[in-house]
Coordinates of C-alpha atoms and ligand atoms in Angstrom, one line a residue:
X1 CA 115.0 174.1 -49.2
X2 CA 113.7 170.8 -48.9
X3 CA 110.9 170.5 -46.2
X4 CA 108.9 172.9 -44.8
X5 CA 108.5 171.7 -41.6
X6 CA 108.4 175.1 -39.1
X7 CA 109.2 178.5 -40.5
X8 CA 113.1 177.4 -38.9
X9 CA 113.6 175.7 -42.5
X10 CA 113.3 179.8 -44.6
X11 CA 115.6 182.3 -44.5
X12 CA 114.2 185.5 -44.4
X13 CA 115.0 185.7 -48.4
X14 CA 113.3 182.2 -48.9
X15 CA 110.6 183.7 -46.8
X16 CA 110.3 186.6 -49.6
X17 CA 110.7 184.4 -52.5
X18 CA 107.7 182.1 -51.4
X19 CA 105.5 186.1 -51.3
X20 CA 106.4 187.1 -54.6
X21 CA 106.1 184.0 -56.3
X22 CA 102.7 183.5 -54.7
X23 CA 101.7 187.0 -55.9
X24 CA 102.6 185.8 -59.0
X25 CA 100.8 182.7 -59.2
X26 CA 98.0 184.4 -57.6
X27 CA 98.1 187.2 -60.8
X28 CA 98.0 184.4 -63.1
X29 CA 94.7 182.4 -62.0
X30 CA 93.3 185.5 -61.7
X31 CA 94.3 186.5 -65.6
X32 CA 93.8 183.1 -66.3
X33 CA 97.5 182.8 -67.3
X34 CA 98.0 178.7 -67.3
X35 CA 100.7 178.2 -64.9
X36 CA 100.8 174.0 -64.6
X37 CA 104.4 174.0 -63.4
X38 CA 104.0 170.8 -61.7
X39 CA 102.4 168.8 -64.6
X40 CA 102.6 164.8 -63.3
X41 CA 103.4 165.4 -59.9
X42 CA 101.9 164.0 -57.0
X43 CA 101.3 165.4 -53.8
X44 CA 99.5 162.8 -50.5
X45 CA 97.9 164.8 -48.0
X46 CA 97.6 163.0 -44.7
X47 CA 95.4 164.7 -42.3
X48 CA 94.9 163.0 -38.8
X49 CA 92.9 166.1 -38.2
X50 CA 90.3 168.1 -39.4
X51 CA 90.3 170.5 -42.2
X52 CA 88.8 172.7 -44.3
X53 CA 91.4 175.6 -45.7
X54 CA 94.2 173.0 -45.7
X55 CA 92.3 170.4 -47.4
X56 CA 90.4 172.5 -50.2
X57 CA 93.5 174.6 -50.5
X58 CA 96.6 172.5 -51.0
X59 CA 94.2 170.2 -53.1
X60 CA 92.5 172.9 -55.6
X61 CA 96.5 174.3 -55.7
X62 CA 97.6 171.5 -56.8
X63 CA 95.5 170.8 -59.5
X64 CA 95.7 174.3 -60.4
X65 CA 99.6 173.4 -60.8
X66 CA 98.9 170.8 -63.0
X67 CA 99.7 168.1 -60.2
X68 CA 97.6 165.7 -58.9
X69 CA 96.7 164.9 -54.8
X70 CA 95.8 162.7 -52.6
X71 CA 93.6 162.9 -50.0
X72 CA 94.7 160.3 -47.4
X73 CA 92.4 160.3 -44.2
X74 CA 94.1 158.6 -41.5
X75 CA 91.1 156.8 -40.7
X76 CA 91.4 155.2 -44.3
X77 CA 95.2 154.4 -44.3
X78 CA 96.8 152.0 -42.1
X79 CA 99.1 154.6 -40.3
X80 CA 95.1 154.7 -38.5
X81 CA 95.9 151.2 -37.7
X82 CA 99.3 151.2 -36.2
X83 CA 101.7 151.5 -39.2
X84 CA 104.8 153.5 -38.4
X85 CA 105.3 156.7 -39.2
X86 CA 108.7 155.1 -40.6
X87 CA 107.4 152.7 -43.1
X88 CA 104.8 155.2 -44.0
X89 CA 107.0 157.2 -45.1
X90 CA 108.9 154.8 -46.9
X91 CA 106.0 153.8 -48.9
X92 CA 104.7 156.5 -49.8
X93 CA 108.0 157.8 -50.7
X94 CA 108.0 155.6 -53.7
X95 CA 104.6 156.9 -55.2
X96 CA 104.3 160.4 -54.5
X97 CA 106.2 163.8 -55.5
X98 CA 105.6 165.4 -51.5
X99 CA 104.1 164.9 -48.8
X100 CA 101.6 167.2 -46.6
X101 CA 100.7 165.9 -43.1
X102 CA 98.5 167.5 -40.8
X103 CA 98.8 165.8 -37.6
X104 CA 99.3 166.2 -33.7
X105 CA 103.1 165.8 -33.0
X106 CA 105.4 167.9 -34.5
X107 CA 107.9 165.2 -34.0
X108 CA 105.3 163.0 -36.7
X109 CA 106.4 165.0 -39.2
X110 CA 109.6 165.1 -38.5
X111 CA 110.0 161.9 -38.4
X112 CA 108.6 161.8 -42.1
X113 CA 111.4 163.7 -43.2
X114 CA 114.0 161.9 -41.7
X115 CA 112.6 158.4 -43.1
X116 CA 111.1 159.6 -46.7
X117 CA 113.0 160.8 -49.5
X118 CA 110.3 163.3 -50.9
X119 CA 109.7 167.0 -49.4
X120 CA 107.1 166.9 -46.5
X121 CA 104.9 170.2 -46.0
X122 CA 103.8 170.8 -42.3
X123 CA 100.4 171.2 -42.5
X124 CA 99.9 172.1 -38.8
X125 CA 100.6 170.2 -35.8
X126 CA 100.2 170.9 -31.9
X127 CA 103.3 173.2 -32.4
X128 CA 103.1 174.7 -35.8
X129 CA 101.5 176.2 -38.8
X130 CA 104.0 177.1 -40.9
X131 CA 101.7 177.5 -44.1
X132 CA 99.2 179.8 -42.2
X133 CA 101.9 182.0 -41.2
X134 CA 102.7 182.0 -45.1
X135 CA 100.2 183.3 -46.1
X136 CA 99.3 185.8 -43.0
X137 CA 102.4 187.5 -44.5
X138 CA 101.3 187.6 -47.7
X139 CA 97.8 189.1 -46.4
X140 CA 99.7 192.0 -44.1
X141 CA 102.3 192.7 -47.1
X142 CA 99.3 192.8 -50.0
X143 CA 97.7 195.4 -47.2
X144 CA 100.4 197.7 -46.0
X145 CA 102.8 197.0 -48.5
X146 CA 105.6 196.3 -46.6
X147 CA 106.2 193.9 -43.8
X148 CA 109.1 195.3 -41.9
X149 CA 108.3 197.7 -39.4
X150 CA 105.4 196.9 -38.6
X151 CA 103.5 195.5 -35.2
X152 CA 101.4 192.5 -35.3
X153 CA 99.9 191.6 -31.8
X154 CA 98.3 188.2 -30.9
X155 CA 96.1 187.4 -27.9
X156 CA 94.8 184.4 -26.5
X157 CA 96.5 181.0 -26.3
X158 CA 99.9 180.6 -27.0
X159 CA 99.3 177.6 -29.3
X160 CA 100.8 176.5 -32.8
X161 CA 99.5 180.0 -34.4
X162 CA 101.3 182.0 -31.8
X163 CA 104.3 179.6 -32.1
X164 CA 104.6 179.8 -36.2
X165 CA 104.1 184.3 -36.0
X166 CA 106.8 184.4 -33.3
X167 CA 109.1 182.3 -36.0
X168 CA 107.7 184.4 -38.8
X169 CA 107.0 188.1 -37.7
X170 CA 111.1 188.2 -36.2
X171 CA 112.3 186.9 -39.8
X172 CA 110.4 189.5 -41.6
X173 CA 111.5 192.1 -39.3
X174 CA 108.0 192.3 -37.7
X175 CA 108.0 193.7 -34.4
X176 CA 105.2 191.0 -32.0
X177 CA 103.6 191.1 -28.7
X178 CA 101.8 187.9 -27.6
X179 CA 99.3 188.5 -24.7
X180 CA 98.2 185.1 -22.9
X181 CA 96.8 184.2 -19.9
X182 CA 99.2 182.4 -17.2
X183 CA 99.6 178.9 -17.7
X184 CA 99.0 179.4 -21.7
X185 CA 101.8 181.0 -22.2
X186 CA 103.8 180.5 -25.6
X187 CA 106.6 177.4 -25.7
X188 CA 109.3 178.5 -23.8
X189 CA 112.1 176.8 -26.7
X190 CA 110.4 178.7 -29.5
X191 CA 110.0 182.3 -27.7
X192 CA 114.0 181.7 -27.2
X193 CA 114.8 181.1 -31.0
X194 CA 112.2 183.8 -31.9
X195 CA 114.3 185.5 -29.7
X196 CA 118.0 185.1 -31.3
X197 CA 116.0 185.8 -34.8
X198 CA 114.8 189.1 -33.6
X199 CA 118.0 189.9 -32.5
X200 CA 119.3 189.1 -36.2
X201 CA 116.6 191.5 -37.8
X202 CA 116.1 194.3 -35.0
X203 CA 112.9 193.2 -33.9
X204 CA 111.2 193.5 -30.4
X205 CA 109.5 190.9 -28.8
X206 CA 106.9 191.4 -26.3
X207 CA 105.7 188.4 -24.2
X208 CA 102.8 189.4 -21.5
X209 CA 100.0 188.8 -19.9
X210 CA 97.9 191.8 -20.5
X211 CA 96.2 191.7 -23.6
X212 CA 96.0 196.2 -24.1
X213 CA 99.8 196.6 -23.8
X214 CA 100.2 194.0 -26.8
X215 CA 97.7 195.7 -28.6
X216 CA 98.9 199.0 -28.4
X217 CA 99.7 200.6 -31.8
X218 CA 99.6 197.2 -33.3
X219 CA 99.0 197.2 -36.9
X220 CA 97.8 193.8 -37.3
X221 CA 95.8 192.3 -34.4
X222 CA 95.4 188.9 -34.5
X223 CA 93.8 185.9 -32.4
X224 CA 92.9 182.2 -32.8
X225 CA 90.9 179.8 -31.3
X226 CA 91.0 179.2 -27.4
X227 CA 90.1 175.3 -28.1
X228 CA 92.3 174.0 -30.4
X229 CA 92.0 170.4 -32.4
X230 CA 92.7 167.4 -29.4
X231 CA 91.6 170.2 -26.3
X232 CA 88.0 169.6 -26.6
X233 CA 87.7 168.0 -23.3
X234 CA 89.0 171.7 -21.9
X235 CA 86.7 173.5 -23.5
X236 CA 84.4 174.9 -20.5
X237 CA 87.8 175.8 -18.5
X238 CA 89.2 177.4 -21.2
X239 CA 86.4 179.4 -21.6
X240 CA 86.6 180.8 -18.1
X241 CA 90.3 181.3 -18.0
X242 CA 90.4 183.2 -21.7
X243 CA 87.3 185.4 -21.5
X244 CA 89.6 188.9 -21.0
X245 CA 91.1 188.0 -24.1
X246 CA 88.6 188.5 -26.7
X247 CA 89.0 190.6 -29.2
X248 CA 86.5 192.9 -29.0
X249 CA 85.9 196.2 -30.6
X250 CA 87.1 198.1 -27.4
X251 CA 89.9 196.0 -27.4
X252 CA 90.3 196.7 -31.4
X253 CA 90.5 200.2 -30.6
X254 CA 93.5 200.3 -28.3
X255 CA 95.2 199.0 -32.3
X256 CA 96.5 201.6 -34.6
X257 CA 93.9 203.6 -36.6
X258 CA 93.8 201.4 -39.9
X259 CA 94.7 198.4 -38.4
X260 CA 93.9 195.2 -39.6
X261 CA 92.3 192.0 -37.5
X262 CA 93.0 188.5 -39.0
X263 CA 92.6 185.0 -37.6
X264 CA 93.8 181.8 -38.9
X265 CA 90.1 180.5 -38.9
X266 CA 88.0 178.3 -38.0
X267 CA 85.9 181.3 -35.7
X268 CA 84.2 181.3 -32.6
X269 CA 82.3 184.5 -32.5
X270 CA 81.7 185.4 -29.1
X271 CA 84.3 183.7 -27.7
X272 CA 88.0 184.9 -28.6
X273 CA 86.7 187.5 -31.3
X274 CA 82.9 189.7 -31.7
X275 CA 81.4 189.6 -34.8
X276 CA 81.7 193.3 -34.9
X277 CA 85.5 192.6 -35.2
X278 CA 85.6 189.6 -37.4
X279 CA 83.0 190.8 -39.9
X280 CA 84.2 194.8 -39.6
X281 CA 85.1 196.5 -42.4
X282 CA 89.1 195.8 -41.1
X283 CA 88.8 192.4 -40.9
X284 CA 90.7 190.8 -43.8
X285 CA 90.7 186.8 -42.7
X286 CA 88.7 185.5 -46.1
X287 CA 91.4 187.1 -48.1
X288 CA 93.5 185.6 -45.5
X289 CA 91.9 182.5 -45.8
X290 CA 92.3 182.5 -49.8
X291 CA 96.1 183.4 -49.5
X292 CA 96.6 179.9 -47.9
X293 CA 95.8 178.8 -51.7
X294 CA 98.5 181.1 -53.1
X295 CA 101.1 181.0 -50.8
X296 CA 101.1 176.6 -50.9
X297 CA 101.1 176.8 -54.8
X298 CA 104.5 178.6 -54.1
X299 CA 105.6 176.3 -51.5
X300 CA 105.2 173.5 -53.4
X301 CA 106.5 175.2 -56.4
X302 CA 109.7 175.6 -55.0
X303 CA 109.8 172.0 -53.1
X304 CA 108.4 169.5 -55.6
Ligands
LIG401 N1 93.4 177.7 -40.9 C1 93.3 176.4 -41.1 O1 94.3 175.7 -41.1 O2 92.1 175.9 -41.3 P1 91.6 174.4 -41.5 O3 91.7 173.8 -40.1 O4 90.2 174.4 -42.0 O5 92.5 173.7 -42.4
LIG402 N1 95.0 176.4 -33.1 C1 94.1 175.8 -34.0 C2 94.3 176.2 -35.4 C3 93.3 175.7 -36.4 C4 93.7 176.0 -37.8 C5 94.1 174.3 -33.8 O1 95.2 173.8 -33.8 O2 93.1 173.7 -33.8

């Protein structure tokens, strides 16, 4: 393993190596067990977008691992400016242990693979979030103890969230069922190679437009945004076009008994989730949301 660029780059064992060695880093902070395993490495964070999770968390990790980042703002480095991708990458190469880049084109970070010699770490794009996905896994397995088997459904916009649990929930032998409105439907390239992985691990994929058949005996219900980062200008459309696919507490019920609701965060209550959802007792997104810490310590564990 050598990027982490989409959830394509784990095996399903990589996938399972990544959870238990973040439960184990995860034990240790919380026992206070020193675990610096990355002592004098560096890790540059390039964000192009905003952040708060990825930020905090791949920065408080990697001091945690003894490492030290970088936070490099795109506004303050001259990739802001016009510098390529390329030579940015070749740079940077020379200074730093990894790279993390959250940006808009998945073919950005691609590119910063192909032309640096150091890991990169996808730290979302308009197609992917790889490192969420992580550590959704991680929240579901610490919660039902087991991933495979399971039913995770996701409704609203078929965006890089939707994209990276499609890749994710057919590796881990997760069955998924992605509910979006027409028009917003998932990336028709990525449903097809979630496709030939599901076939590989027995898993059913459901792709439709009505937002109770995916949530149907679902054990994890899950939603995102309807206005992601760069859509801002389609805000008051979107709003229109998603409202039947909020998650809602009558919605929630049509789920399994004990299931669980999580969300990549940021929230919009009111919009694609109620508060009585998000803040209900079966809401787990803040431990979600501090699983991100665990699961990137493990990440870069294993690629720096
Ligand atoms: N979930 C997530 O990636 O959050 P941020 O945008 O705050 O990093
Ligand atoms: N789909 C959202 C996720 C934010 C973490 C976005 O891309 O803005």
């Amino acid at each position: 393993m050598k990027h982490l660029l989409s959830l394509k780059d784990l095996t399903t064992e990589e996938i399972f190596n990544i959870l238990e060695m973040a439960k184990k880093l995860k034990y240790e902070l919380q026992n206070d067990i020193e675990h610096k395993i990355l002592k004098g490495k560096t890790l540059g964070m390039i964000f192009t977008k905003s952040s708060t999770r990825t930020r905090v968390s791949f920065e408080v990790g990697m001091v945690q691992l003894g490492g030290y980042p970088l936070f490099l703002s795109s506004q303050d480095i001259q990739l802001g400016r016009g510098e390529t991708i390329e030579d940015t990458a070749k740079v940077l190469s020379r200074y730093v242990d990894g790279i993390m880049i959250r940006t808009y084109k998945q073919s950005d970070v691609e590119d910063l693979a192909k032309y640096g010699t150091v890991p990169v770490i996808n730290g979302l794009t308009d197609l992917f979030h790889p490192c969420q996905v992580l550590a959704d896994l991680l929240t579901i397995y610490e919660s039902k103890s087991k991933l495979d088997g399971l039913k995770l459904a996701y409704v609203g916009d078929g965006n890089n969230i939707a994209h990276s649990l499609l890749y994710g929930c057919s590796k881990v032998g997760m069955d998924i069922a992605v509910a979006t409105p027409k028009g917003y439907e998932c990336n028709a390239e990525v449903v097809k190679t979630a496709k030939e992985y599901a076939k590989l691990t027995g898993v059913n994929i459901t792709i439709t437009e009505d937002p109770i058949e995916a949530v149907k005996d679902a054990d994890v219900v899950y939603t995102d945004t309807w206005v992601s980062m760069g859509q801002e200008e389609e805000k008051q459309k979107r709003i229109e076009i998603f409202k039947h696919y909020q998650v809602n507490g009558e919605l929630f019920s049509m789920a399994k008994e004990d299931a669980i609701f999580l969300h990549c965060l940021p929230a919009y209550r009111g919009y694609e989730v109620t508060s009585e959802v998000i803040d209900g007792p079966q809401s787990l997104v803040f431990d979600e949301a501090e699983n991100r810490l665990h699961v990137q310590k493990a990440v870069m564990a294993l690629l720096l």
